[in-house]
């Protein structure tokens, strides 16, 4: 289908929408109404395109990809869809004739924050990569009424405000009540045998209705369109079982509980705390989604036997792993399958991606809680466990090893074990991370089934993170090497031809300067703070976590500040350090680190001896829209996690493609960034993952660094004396006594890397060359490449064949 609309057609469509949907004239409509009118027009195009795309997929028997994830961190959608459909210019012109700026309409859209950080953003980037390359795909998630909280600093202390995104966001959503499904919780199970038939009845359950809301995501040119289906929990008003059974009060309570399930996104990143509501959310997502996937399949096919041929179900992290027992439940209890056949189908259909090696993020559910809330699912997990033991014993595996691998143990259901046992593929998200999974976290499993373990390094939607958020740079690239890189990011390597072209390098510098001014203006407007666009822009934006070591960055800034105030006339290139980070609301230490950064920023801002040269900005409420402004303006990308802790990182990729130089450790995908750009185009420091392991084995003493290193000593002491009455004793003690992520061990090397960066920056021409090489080598970190690897190696899926072939084939019939 074609998405072409002429300027007069667009003008008329807007007029019509304003009048029919909002009852306002062109003259009286608000920006918000214009925004919504434009979204409604785009939405209709997308729905049509999606229908045609899926019809073709079904006619050609193309495998469907179902991506289950508790989080999709979409950010804004309007610019993305207009850009991908090739309609941005026409809409800009049409609106201009009504005296409306398209950019102002973009600003009307809330940032859809249905995720915490990298994991959720990855899922969103993958919808783009799937659509652009023509894989028929659906994402499944929850329609949280409140997304990730809005962060507000009060005297440097993070406070959380609710993010009610629906007023501006729901215009993208199409409710599909006819596809609602029922999800059952609580109650008890009655089993019966009628001759050889086993039947199961779930009694006294709480019934919750899952109502789907659909949102389309256009791929480039709109040939493929992904669908994100998010479920809302509602009371099942028609279920009178409990009332009739006489449990009036319990019925009322449970009905009230139902809608709580999709009320709010859990704001913890890389952490779980075993709450009943969280378990309910997870089961609600997978039960509704699995029922929907099976319904869709049985609509066109008479059996589930061919499900593995026609559907791939992907579990993004352990959060949706109950999809495995849920699929078993539907096949056993509702479709009449026997265990063996059902289990084979499940295992051939499901694949799992691990996202972390942090022990506090490995999900476990207490058996008592699990059994009470999900009695039938617990029975099935028990049976998976029983059969697993049987099989492993038969294979001669030793008992202690089976115990470590089993899905049930120590009073818990272990979600990662269940994930590995119930799927045909397990992957990590960077080469290093996938190695660590094999050697450490899943070593026992790896020894049993090595072929199950693979790697797919993460990737980003480069059309969003380069073309849309940095139009000046993408314009220059298109002038130099043509526009093929938009479809095939590997083509960016064509830029390498210009790495000694002074005119090109000069243009790169001007574009960076433009983006720095754009950011500075925005910060002036939103936070009333001044930043100098001629200083180095050095950026660390990501969730706040001790392992990501924002405190190491801040401690080095403090040491630099101490040195500068004693040497105010020293030769020091002006340097602005940007931070943006949300802390989980209950993560006290992380909040103290934010407070420390904010206090340090204030102290330096007020110190006239140094404030022309040194500046710290804490960007409040870091989110996708902030990221889109910050990445094009960055010159140094801080990727400084302790080696062996960050699974991949994706902000490292966003910065790289925008020409920032990575200052980082050999952790996650930084290892592959280093491989791509070579030693001279990255600033590395710190221990490697194996050196970290070695140091852990031999015993790490942070106190020795405090005692023996003057710079560390002095900076840490100022944490104790504090500034402006604020002291940071907890941070001091944590560093001195434990320092779990070895910030002190890497400190000296980090400080030296910072000095190296300063020196490199002085030679602007060679810095610009580094910047060019980074952009040129970023192609392999495109989401398109990651999707091709998933499709080829894990899903065994192919794109929908081109429509021309299809019509030819249809004619033959
Ligand atoms: C890309 C992105 C992240 C991930 O950042 P990492 O540095 O890889 O942890 C987190 N939050 C937002 C808003 C992002 O856009």
mmCIF file of C-alpha atoms and ligand atoms in Angstrom, residues 73 111 115-122 125 269-270 458 460 465 540-543 547-548 622-628 631 638-639 646 648-655, ligand 1:
data_model
loop_
_atom_site.group_PDB
_atom_site.id
_atom_site.type_symbol
_atom_site.label_atom_id
_atom_site.label_comp_id
_atom_site.label_asym_id
_atom_site.label_seq_id
_atom_site.Cartn_x
_atom_site.Cartn_y
_atom_site.Cartn_z
ATOM 1 C CA UNK A 73 9.873 2.117 26.616
ATOM 2 C CA UNK A 111 6.790 10.270 26.575
ATOM 3 C CA UNK A 115 9.565 0.705 30.910
ATOM 4 C CA UNK A 116 12.518 1.365 33.189
ATOM 5 C CA UNK A 117 15.581 1.581 30.971
ATOM 6 C CA UNK A 118 17.633 -0.419 28.500
ATOM 7 C CA UNK A 119 15.534 -3.594 28.488
ATOM 8 C CA UNK A 120 12.307 -1.764 27.698
ATOM 9 C CA UNK A 121 13.930 0.509 25.157
ATOM 10 C CA UNK A 122 15.429 -2.548 23.418
ATOM 11 C CA UNK A 125 13.752 -0.623 19.090
ATOM 12 C CA UNK A 269 15.517 -1.881 37.104
ATOM 13 C CA UNK A 270 17.695 -4.989 37.437
ATOM 14 C CA UNK A 458 21.834 -5.741 21.318
ATOM 15 C CA UNK A 460 19.343 0.265 18.466
ATOM 16 C CA UNK A 465 18.585 7.537 17.195
ATOM 17 C CA UNK A 540 26.531 9.672 31.651
ATOM 18 C CA UNK A 541 22.813 8.936 31.334
ATOM 19 C CA UNK A 542 21.283 5.624 32.401
ATOM 20 C CA UNK A 543 19.481 4.199 35.421
ATOM 21 C CA UNK A 547 27.303 -1.154 39.403
ATOM 22 C CA UNK A 548 27.081 1.571 36.754
ATOM 23 C CA UNK A 622 15.761 11.434 32.271
ATOM 24 C CA UNK A 623 13.582 9.703 29.656
ATOM 25 C CA UNK A 624 13.602 8.801 25.944
ATOM 26 C CA UNK A 625 12.898 12.380 24.857
ATOM 27 C CA UNK A 626 15.832 13.651 26.925
ATOM 28 C CA UNK A 627 18.005 10.907 25.446
ATOM 29 C CA UNK A 628 17.101 12.090 21.952
ATOM 30 C CA UNK A 631 22.974 11.843 22.492
ATOM 31 C CA UNK A 638 30.616 7.519 29.861
ATOM 32 C CA UNK A 639 30.285 3.707 29.940
ATOM 33 C CA UNK A 646 26.636 -4.596 32.454
ATOM 34 C CA UNK A 648 25.336 -5.010 27.037
ATOM 35 C CA UNK A 649 24.363 -1.392 27.373
ATOM 36 C CA UNK A 650 22.587 0.346 24.529
ATOM 37 C CA UNK A 651 23.211 4.006 25.323
ATOM 38 C CA UNK A 652 26.832 3.259 24.393
ATOM 39 C CA UNK A 653 25.533 2.480 20.870
ATOM 40 C CA UNK A 654 23.298 5.571 20.651
ATOM 41 C CA UNK A 655 26.242 7.793 21.581
HETATM 42 C C1 LIG B 1 18.913 3.731 25.886
HETATM 43 C C2 LIG B 1 18.248 4.106 27.138
HETATM 44 C C3 LIG B 1 18.601 3.480 28.334
HETATM 45 C C4 LIG B 1 19.690 2.425 28.420
HETATM 46 O O1 LIG B 1 20.890 3.041 28.821
HETATM 47 P P1 LIG B 1 22.164 2.161 29.272
HETATM 48 O O2 LIG B 1 23.233 3.164 29.409
HETATM 49 O O3 LIG B 1 22.429 1.197 28.174
HETATM 50 O O4 LIG B 1 21.796 1.519 30.552
HETATM 51 C C5 LIG B 1 17.958 3.875 29.494
HETATM 52 N N1 LIG B 1 17.023 4.835 29.485
HETATM 53 C C6 LIG B 1 16.661 5.475 28.354
HETATM 54 C C7 LIG B 1 15.623 6.546 28.416
HETATM 55 C C8 LIG B 1 17.256 5.126 27.142
HETATM 56 O O5 LIG B 1 16.874 5.753 26.021
#
